Amino acid sequence: MTVAQPVAHLTAEEYPKVKRTVDFKILDPTDLSYFHSILSNDEILESKNPGDLVSFNQDWMKKYRGQSNLILLPNSTEKVSKIMKYCNEKKLAVVPQGGNTDLVGASVPVFDEIVLSLRNMNKIRDFDPVSGAFKCDAGVVMRDAHQFLHEHDHIFPLDLPSRNNCHVGGVVSTNAGGLNLLRYGSLHGNVLGLEVVLPNGEIISNINALRKDNTGYDLKQLFIGAEGTIGVITGVSILAAAKPKALNAVFFGLDCFDTVQKLFVKAKGELSEILSAFEFMDRGSIECTIEYLKDMPFPLKNEHNFYVLIETSGSNKKHDDEKLSGFLEETLNSKLISEGVMAKDRADYDRLWTWRKSVPTACNSYGGMYKYDMSLQLKDLYSVSEAVTERLNAAGLIGDAPKPIVKSCGYGHVGDGNIHLNIAVREFTKQIENLLEPFVYEYIQSKKGSISAEHGVGFHKKGKLHYCRSDIEIRFMKDIKHHYDPNGILNPYKYL
Amino acid sequence: MTVAQPVAHLTAEEYPKVKRTVDFKILDPTDLSYFHSILSNDEILESKNPGDLVSFNQDWMKKYRGQSNLILLPNSTEKVSKIMKYCNEKKLAVVPQGGNTDLVGASVPVFDEIVLSLRNMNKIRDFDPVSGAFKCDAGVVMRDAHQFLHEHDHIFPLDLPSRNNCHVGGVVSTNAGGLNLLRYGSLHGNVLGLEVVLPNGEIISNINALRKDNTGYDLKQLFIGAEGTIGVITGVSILAAAKPKALNAVFFGLDCFDTVQKLFVKAKGELSEILSAFEFMDRGSIECTIEYLKDMPFPLKNEHNFYVLIETSGSNKKHDDEKLSGFLEETLNSKLISEGVMAKDRADYDRLWTWRKSVPTACNSYGGMYKYDMSLQLKDLYSVSEAVTERLNAAGLIGDAPKPIVKSCGYGHVGDGNIHLNIAVREFTKQIENLLEPFVYEYIQSKKGSISAEHGVGFHKKGKLHYCRSDIEIRFMKDIKHHYDPNGILNPYKYL
């Protein structure tokens, strides 16, 4: 049985076909002298042994490990600019790094790239409570942005399980979606402006931009989701929303995915402006979670094929509760749902969310998991999970030990058309891997879905974009990369 | 006294410094033969006398008039592609045109450019009521999109006074904001995918894209607000919102703009999720409108320095009315506002909106108006109006006839930080023009605002981007233009 390694294998060894670009300079003492001349001691970490710098070299899932000897942690945009200008001139490769919580190997080096960490750029710059415009350094931890805005009766328009570690800049670079996209929309709509250092050191900024600005092409948009391949985001201006005064949740049991869709349409129409999350989990997801949470009592009496968590948030507790309990009653009476329970209080609300938020950890608790993150039209959303489960079942791989697969679990954000597929395994095997890939990607392609809904491309999905992008789109993307970063020094071996 | 001309002056004569690019080919019979070979008769309009084609040559405000002899109205993306490929090879300049309702001279030719009208591409392609994804040809009139979605219990996430004429594709090309941006957000967040014909005829499409897709740079974003300078939008996929079941409105009178801001913060916090518009008008705007609407009774008893219209929309009429009347009562009791009235029914709601929607026409009713559309931080939003009024007053130009200026009026979308400044005049004079420009632009620059909040750049603001964009931003924009349209044939003499 394979369990998660304390230290990941070296990416260079696991993927021997990927070669270090010979054009990139190898770091030498002159370079170090230069960096010391512009940075103070607490802005440089160096070691002849990359093992000492493992937290910067290794990704959060421990799937990838690079071999950087040098971590730069500048505390100002001007220093980032100087670093990039120097690296561009010398052809030193650079990996920008935020909280290093990404899930596709985007934020760690592959070989000896310099890590440019934004963690010392952690100041909140400005907040205007009238417009809701919140400006901060890229390295502000999302939790701190939430905390600050909470104290000012606002909320950061995005939340993620990794909120205690991820950076605001990293979230924008990833174009993360999170739990409340249904309500607050995507970062392409919420980011007001960005300050970005280009590979040649130039600073391009519209961080003071206002909510509406139609003076030319909206350049900032390209950096949202670019995963640090064409510039280093150093500052973010984002639209904070007013803090909801009331929160509530209902947990439903349903028979089939068709009913999940019907419930979603009904919720959109009837809960409308207070609907802030619509999450689903299949039987397997909840079975794993029941095992994982052990003594925690499950909120429903019976088992079901599907479960849905609906969250509401609004400005009037009484109104919201009335709407939500009316909705629950009606769906029960009309037999649309089999069972449903509404949170009695805030603690109960938190407990209901626990059943959704624990799914990934639960799936990962048997030894490991294969993980996919996909967008599909809602009518097809669950079909990928069924197709994969059928395939793995046909091969006789799912069941009690010694079979390698515990369960195939599908769950995710119905409101966003985003399914996460976690294959909970006792061990990783080539047979499973070969059954999964390229099958999953080809399936998504046949349904015109996306092979990455919110986790991005990074190292993991480099070279796989053709499953959901046309040749002409990929060519235009390569042109953009080449235009912004002609030497290719920024986050190499990834993305395109 | 100058009144609006039935036909605008020729742009080429009004702006003699702008010269026709000699590289562009002059249309000849071979070209016409080619277009006839790929298009049917109802897809071509031609005339040796451009006067016959005035509705395509002249803009909606009758400020600009081009001299095109040829209007192409293809009914398919493939035909648009063939047209662009041919024009690119022959270096024939092309102006894409939607409903031709823009306010900056972006959608009409300057010289003899071919007009490529999208009006024959007017099919709704698909609607998925579960996800809300609505797909249509670019030439669908916004009113028709609203109507279709209304029948399917959804709404188009944008509304404009020009809804009866403007096209969905034109709205996206302009990145229009409209009356409900506060609630539904910007097109950068709502557009799911675009189908675009590039200047060389290539078709780049992600119109089947889903709500979340993180596979590479978000190429569609560049075309939103590009005003047809780098590609012709032929298809749009956009996220429709659930139709609100309840609508209501309150009309307030207030003493100063500081109070307007306080009211906005309070409304955001207390009406929160049901707040769908927060519009303000100054004394001048309403004085003009009272004169213009003549016999229509004004909803408030007294005159005030500022007026605010708040709209709510939600899923429960009783709840919404309770929130809104509570809000009104509280703001009256706390003396935050001087006077306020809530709509009694739908007809009353429509009447309250009439006082906001009639402002531009009212300002235009004395002979003409100078019109500016700007974004500023909320604290500065009204200051530009005060500065301009003071300047015009100091010159003794405002007052009863024979003074040339009737009133200087400021109004707009507080929620979006967007003010429209209308100088209602009895006649256009060089003296007024010289007092206004570059003063207005310099003022906006000094406050780090935007000289175009939502109307765009077009011909009117070409060469003025430096008032709110850095050199490096402008350089990057020019690079983008050159990259997508190396021959510069698409919508020339405009934008950059």
PDB file of N, CA and C in Angstrom, chain B residues 281-339:
ATOM      1  N   MET B 281     -29.361  61.808  -9.349  1.00  0.00           N
ATOM      2  CA  MET B 281     -29.534  62.946 -10.253  1.00  0.00           C
ATOM      3  C   MET B 281     -29.340  64.208  -9.431  1.00  0.00           C
ATOM      4  N   ASP B 282     -28.740  65.238 -10.010  1.00  0.00           N
ATOM      5  CA  ASP B 282     -28.608  66.489  -9.259  1.00  0.00           C
ATOM      6  C   ASP B 282     -29.790  67.418  -9.562  1.00  0.00           C
ATOM      7  N   ARG B 283     -29.803  68.551  -8.883  1.00  0.00           N
ATOM      8  CA  ARG B 283     -30.914  69.506  -9.016  1.00  0.00           C
ATOM      9  C   ARG B 283     -31.147  69.889 -10.474  1.00  0.00           C
ATOM     10  N   GLY B 284     -30.050  70.174 -11.184  1.00  0.00           N
ATOM     11  CA  GLY B 284     -30.165  70.590 -12.579  1.00  0.00           C
ATOM     12  C   GLY B 284     -30.820  69.518 -13.447  1.00  0.00           C
ATOM     13  N   SER B 285     -30.416  68.282 -13.238  1.00  0.00           N
ATOM     14  CA  SER B 285     -30.976  67.180 -14.023  1.00  0.00           C
ATOM     15  C   SER B 285     -32.484  67.118 -13.856  1.00  0.00           C
ATOM     16  N   ILE B 286     -32.920  67.242 -12.600  1.00  0.00           N
ATOM     17  CA  ILE B 286     -34.362  67.127 -12.341  1.00  0.00           C
ATOM     18  C   ILE B 286     -35.113  68.380 -12.795  1.00  0.00           C
ATOM     19  N   GLU B 287     -34.478  69.537 -12.658  1.00  0.00           N
ATOM     20  CA  GLU B 287     -35.137  70.761 -13.163  1.00  0.00           C
ATOM     21  C   GLU B 287     -35.408  70.649 -14.661  1.00  0.00           C
ATOM     22  N   CYS B 288     -34.411  70.189 -15.395  1.00  0.00           N
ATOM     23  CA  CYS B 288     -34.618  69.994 -16.840  1.00  0.00           C
ATOM     24  C   CYS B 288     -35.728  68.975 -17.084  1.00  0.00           C
ATOM     25  N   THR B 289     -35.742  67.913 -16.298  1.00  0.00           N
ATOM     26  CA  THR B 289     -36.699  66.833 -16.530  1.00  0.00           C
ATOM     27  C   THR B 289     -38.120  67.263 -16.179  1.00  0.00           C
ATOM     28  N   ILE B 290     -38.230  68.079 -15.114  1.00  0.00           N
ATOM     29  CA  ILE B 290     -39.562  68.618 -14.766  1.00  0.00           C
ATOM     30  C   ILE B 290     -40.108  69.455 -15.924  1.00  0.00           C
ATOM     31  N   GLU B 291     -39.255  70.280 -16.497  1.00  0.00           N
ATOM     32  CA  GLU B 291     -39.675  71.082 -17.656  1.00  0.00           C
ATOM     33  C   GLU B 291     -40.067  70.200 -18.827  1.00  0.00           C
ATOM     34  N   TYR B 292     -39.258  69.156 -19.037  1.00  0.00           N
ATOM     35  CA  TYR B 292     -39.451  68.289 -20.200  1.00  0.00           C
ATOM     36  C   TYR B 292     -40.714  67.435 -20.064  1.00  0.00           C
ATOM     37  N   LEU B 293     -40.936  66.899 -18.857  1.00  0.00           N
ATOM     38  CA  LEU B 293     -42.095  66.011 -18.672  1.00  0.00           C
ATOM     39  C   LEU B 293     -43.396  66.798 -18.420  1.00  0.00           C
ATOM     40  N   LYS B 294     -43.257  68.117 -18.361  1.00  0.00           N
ATOM     41  CA  LYS B 294     -44.394  69.055 -18.251  1.00  0.00           C
ATOM     42  C   LYS B 294     -45.486  68.676 -17.244  1.00  0.00           C
ATOM     43  N   ASP B 295     -46.502  67.976 -17.716  1.00  0.00           N
ATOM     44  CA  ASP B 295     -47.684  67.765 -16.879  1.00  0.00           C
ATOM     45  C   ASP B 295     -47.555  66.592 -15.914  1.00  0.00           C
ATOM     46  N   MET B 296     -46.489  65.843 -16.008  1.00  0.00           N
ATOM     47  CA  MET B 296     -46.358  64.676 -15.139  1.00  0.00           C
ATOM     48  C   MET B 296     -46.035  65.141 -13.726  1.00  0.00           C
ATOM     49  N   PRO B 297     -46.848  64.758 -12.732  1.00  0.00           N
ATOM     50  CA  PRO B 297     -46.602  65.247 -11.364  1.00  0.00           C
ATOM     51  C   PRO B 297     -45.307  64.673 -10.783  1.00  0.00           C
ATOM     52  N   PHE B 298     -44.494  65.571 -10.204  1.00  0.00           N
ATOM     53  CA  PHE B 298     -43.229  65.147  -9.616  1.00  0.00           C
ATOM     54  C   PHE B 298     -43.513  64.379  -8.322  1.00  0.00           C
ATOM     55  N   PRO B 299     -42.836  63.279  -8.057  1.00  0.00           N
ATOM     56  CA  PRO B 299     -43.201  62.423  -6.917  1.00  0.00           C
ATOM     57  C   PRO B 299     -42.925  63.042  -5.539  1.00  0.00           C
ATOM     58  N   LEU B 300     -42.018  64.021  -5.449  1.00  0.00           N
ATOM     59  CA  LEU B 300     -41.719  64.597  -4.131  1.00  0.00           C
ATOM     60  C   LEU B 300     -42.384  65.962  -3.980  1.00  0.00           C
ATOM     61  N   LYS B 301     -42.564  66.366  -2.699  1.00  0.00           N
ATOM     62  CA  LYS B 301     -43.233  67.647  -2.438  1.00  0.00           C
ATOM     63  C   LYS B 301     -42.287  68.831  -2.625  1.00  0.00           C
ATOM     64  N   ASN B 302     -41.009  68.623  -2.256  1.00  0.00           N
ATOM     65  CA  ASN B 302     -40.061  69.727  -2.260  1.00  0.00           C
ATOM     66  C   ASN B 302     -38.941  69.511  -3.272  1.00  0.00           C
ATOM     67  N   GLU B 303     -38.209  70.610  -3.499  1.00  0.00           N
ATOM     68  CA  GLU B 303     -37.007  70.508  -4.333  1.00  0.00           C
ATOM     69  C   GLU B 303     -35.811  70.208  -3.450  1.00  0.00           C
ATOM     70  N   HIS B 304     -34.841  69.493  -4.019  1.00  0.00           N
ATOM     71  CA  HIS B 304     -33.653  69.110  -3.248  1.00  0.00           C
ATOM     72  C   HIS B 304     -32.414  69.285  -4.115  1.00  0.00           C
ATOM     73  N   ASN B 305     -31.268  69.248  -3.474  1.00  0.00           N
ATOM     74  CA  ASN B 305     -30.029  69.348  -4.251  1.00  0.00           C
ATOM     75  C   ASN B 305     -29.716  68.050  -4.996  1.00  0.00           C
ATOM     76  N   PHE B 306     -30.119  66.925  -4.388  1.00  0.00           N
ATOM     77  CA  PHE B 306     -29.859  65.620  -5.019  1.00  0.00           C
ATOM     78  C   PHE B 306     -31.076  64.718  -4.886  1.00  0.00           C
ATOM     79  N   TYR B 307     -31.170  63.817  -5.852  1.00  0.00           N
ATOM     80  CA  TYR B 307     -32.254  62.831  -5.853  1.00  0.00           C
ATOM     81  C   TYR B 307     -31.628  61.453  -6.075  1.00  0.00           C
ATOM     82  N   VAL B 308     -32.207  60.461  -5.433  1.00  0.00           N
ATOM     83  CA  VAL B 308     -31.696  59.099  -5.596  1.00  0.00           C
ATOM     84  C   VAL B 308     -32.861  58.176  -5.899  1.00  0.00           C
ATOM     85  N   LEU B 309     -32.646  57.289  -6.863  1.00  0.00           N
ATOM     86  CA  LEU B 309     -33.627  56.243  -7.148  1.00  0.00           C
ATOM     87  C   LEU B 309     -33.006  54.905  -6.753  1.00  0.00           C
ATOM     88  N   ILE B 310     -33.650  54.207  -5.828  1.00  0.00           N
ATOM     89  CA  ILE B 310     -33.192  52.875  -5.439  1.00  0.00           C
ATOM     90  C   ILE B 310     -34.180  51.853  -5.982  1.00  0.00           C
ATOM     91  N   GLU B 311     -33.666  50.835  -6.653  1.00  0.00           N
ATOM     92  CA  GLU B 311     -34.525  49.742  -7.115  1.00  0.00           C
ATOM     93  C   GLU B 311     -34.161  48.471  -6.369  1.00  0.00           C
ATOM     94  N   THR B 312     -35.181  47.711  -5.983  1.00  0.00           N
ATOM     95  CA  THR B 312     -34.925  46.383  -5.429  1.00  0.00           C
ATOM     96  C   THR B 312     -35.569  45.342  -6.339  1.00  0.00           C
ATOM     97  N   SER B 313     -34.950  44.181  -6.416  1.00  0.00           N
ATOM     98  CA  SER B 313     -35.582  43.067  -7.135  1.00  0.00           C
ATOM     99  C   SER B 313     -35.238  41.787  -6.400  1.00  0.00           C
ATOM    100  N   GLY B 314     -36.239  40.938  -6.253  1.00  0.00           N
ATOM    101  CA  GLY B 314     -36.006  39.721  -5.487  1.00  0.00           C
ATOM    102  C   GLY B 314     -37.058  38.679  -5.762  1.00  0.00           C
ATOM    103  N   SER B 315     -37.109  37.667  -4.895  1.00  0.00           N
ATOM    104  CA  SER B 315     -37.982  36.524  -5.163  1.00  0.00           C
ATOM    105  C   SER B 315     -39.247  36.541  -4.322  1.00  0.00           C
ATOM    106  N   ASN B 316     -39.385  37.516  -3.405  1.00  0.00           N
ATOM    107  CA  ASN B 316     -40.539  37.514  -2.521  1.00  0.00           C
ATOM    108  C   ASN B 316     -41.018  38.948  -2.286  1.00  0.00           C
ATOM    109  N   LYS B 317     -42.116  39.296  -2.906  1.00  0.00           N
ATOM    110  CA  LYS B 317     -42.628  40.667  -2.880  1.00  0.00           C
ATOM    111  C   LYS B 317     -42.826  41.176  -1.443  1.00  0.00           C
ATOM    112  N   LYS B 318     -43.419  40.334  -0.599  1.00  0.00           N
ATOM    113  CA  LYS B 318     -43.710  40.738   0.774  1.00  0.00           C
ATOM    114  C   LYS B 318     -42.403  41.069   1.522  1.00  0.00           C
ATOM    115  N   HIS B 319     -41.438  40.172   1.407  1.00  0.00           N
ATOM    116  CA  HIS B 319     -40.156  40.400   2.081  1.00  0.00           C
ATOM    117  C   HIS B 319     -39.475  41.668   1.570  1.00  0.00           C
ATOM    118  N   ASP B 320     -39.470  41.813   0.240  1.00  0.00           N
ATOM    119  CA  ASP B 320     -38.758  42.953  -0.351  1.00  0.00           C
ATOM    120  C   ASP B 320     -39.406  44.273   0.065  1.00  0.00           C
ATOM    121  N   ASP B 321     -40.748  44.303   0.019  1.00  0.00           N
ATOM    122  CA  ASP B 321     -41.445  45.535   0.393  1.00  0.00           C
ATOM    123  C   ASP B 321     -41.213  45.867   1.861  1.00  0.00           C
ATOM    124  N   GLU B 322     -41.185  44.832   2.686  1.00  0.00           N
ATOM    125  CA  GLU B 322     -40.933  45.023   4.115  1.00  0.00           C
ATOM    126  C   GLU B 322     -39.538  45.631   4.318  1.00  0.00           C
ATOM    127  N   LYS B 323     -38.563  45.077   3.621  1.00  0.00           N
ATOM    128  CA  LYS B 323     -37.193  45.606   3.737  1.00  0.00           C
ATOM    129  C   LYS B 323     -37.132  47.050   3.264  1.00  0.00           C
ATOM    130  N   LEU B 324     -37.732  47.304   2.117  1.00  0.00           N
ATOM    131  CA  LEU B 324     -37.610  48.629   1.518  1.00  0.00           C
ATOM    132  C   LEU B 324     -38.373  49.683   2.324  1.00  0.00           C
ATOM    133  N   SER B 325     -39.583  49.333   2.819  1.00  0.00           N
ATOM    134  CA  SER B 325     -40.318  50.343   3.593  1.00  0.00           C
ATOM    135  C   SER B 325     -39.632  50.574   4.933  1.00  0.00           C
ATOM    136  N   GLY B 326     -39.048  49.529   5.504  1.00  0.00           N
ATOM    137  CA  GLY B 326     -38.269  49.683   6.739  1.00  0.00           C
ATOM    138  C   GLY B 326     -37.078  50.610   6.511  1.00  0.00           C
ATOM    139  N   PHE B 327     -36.449  50.409   5.389  1.00  0.00           N
ATOM    140  CA  PHE B 327     -35.283  51.227   5.029  1.00  0.00           C
ATOM    141  C   PHE B 327     -35.682  52.692   4.875  1.00  0.00           C
ATOM    142  N   LEU B 328     -36.789  52.902   4.178  1.00  0.00           N
ATOM    143  CA  LEU B 328     -37.277  54.273   3.958  1.00  0.00           C
ATOM    144  C   LEU B 328     -37.619  54.945   5.290  1.00  0.00           C
ATOM    145  N   GLU B 329     -38.330  54.220   6.128  1.00  0.00           N
ATOM    146  CA  GLU B 329     -38.742  54.760   7.419  1.00  0.00           C
ATOM    147  C   GLU B 329     -37.528  55.156   8.263  1.00  0.00           C
ATOM    148  N   GLU B 330     -36.559  54.263   8.288  1.00  0.00           N
ATOM    149  CA  GLU B 330     -35.374  54.489   9.107  1.00  0.00           C
ATOM    150  C   GLU B 330     -34.566  55.687   8.618  1.00  0.00           C
ATOM    151  N   THR B 331     -34.422  55.798   7.292  1.00  0.00           N
ATOM    152  CA  THR B 331     -33.644  56.918   6.756  1.00  0.00           C
ATOM    153  C   THR B 331     -34.374  58.243   6.971  1.00  0.00           C
ATOM    154  N   LEU B 332     -35.709  58.190   6.961  1.00  0.00           N
ATOM    155  CA  LEU B 332     -36.484  59.407   7.251  1.00  0.00           C
ATOM    156  C   LEU B 332     -36.363  59.772   8.722  1.00  0.00           C
ATOM    157  N   ASN B 333     -36.559  58.788   9.593  1.00  0.00           N
ATOM    158  CA  ASN B 333     -36.488  59.034  11.037  1.00  0.00           C
ATOM    159  C   ASN B 333     -35.130  59.552  11.462  1.00  0.00           C
ATOM    160  N   SER B 334     -34.095  59.000  10.866  1.00  0.00           N
ATOM    161  CA  SER B 334     -32.736  59.403  11.275  1.00  0.00           C
ATOM    162  C   SER B 334     -32.322  60.695  10.579  1.00  0.00           C
ATOM    163  N   LYS B 335     -33.231  61.298   9.803  1.00  0.00           N
ATOM    164  CA  LYS B 335     -32.972  62.552   9.084  1.00  0.00           C
ATOM    165  C   LYS B 335     -31.828  62.443   8.082  1.00  0.00           C
ATOM    166  N   LEU B 336     -31.500  61.214   7.698  1.00  0.00           N
ATOM    167  CA  LEU B 336     -30.450  61.058   6.689  1.00  0.00           C
ATOM    168  C   LEU B 336     -30.942  61.650   5.369  1.00  0.00           C
ATOM    169  N   ILE B 337     -32.200  61.420   5.086  1.00  0.00           N
ATOM    170  CA  ILE B 337     -32.776  61.984   3.871  1.00  0.00           C
ATOM    171  C   ILE B 337     -33.856  62.993   4.250  1.00  0.00           C
ATOM    172  N   SER B 338     -34.183  63.880   3.293  1.00  0.00           N
ATOM    173  CA  SER B 338     -35.175  64.918   3.579  1.00  0.00           C
ATOM    174  C   SER B 338     -36.579  64.436   3.239  1.00  0.00           C
ATOM    175  N   GLU B 339     -36.659  63.598   2.211  1.00  0.00           N
ATOM    176  CA  GLU B 339     -37.965  63.203   1.709  1.00  0.00           C
ATOM    177  C   GLU B 339     -37.798  61.912   0.921  1.00  0.00           C
TER     178      GLU B 339
END
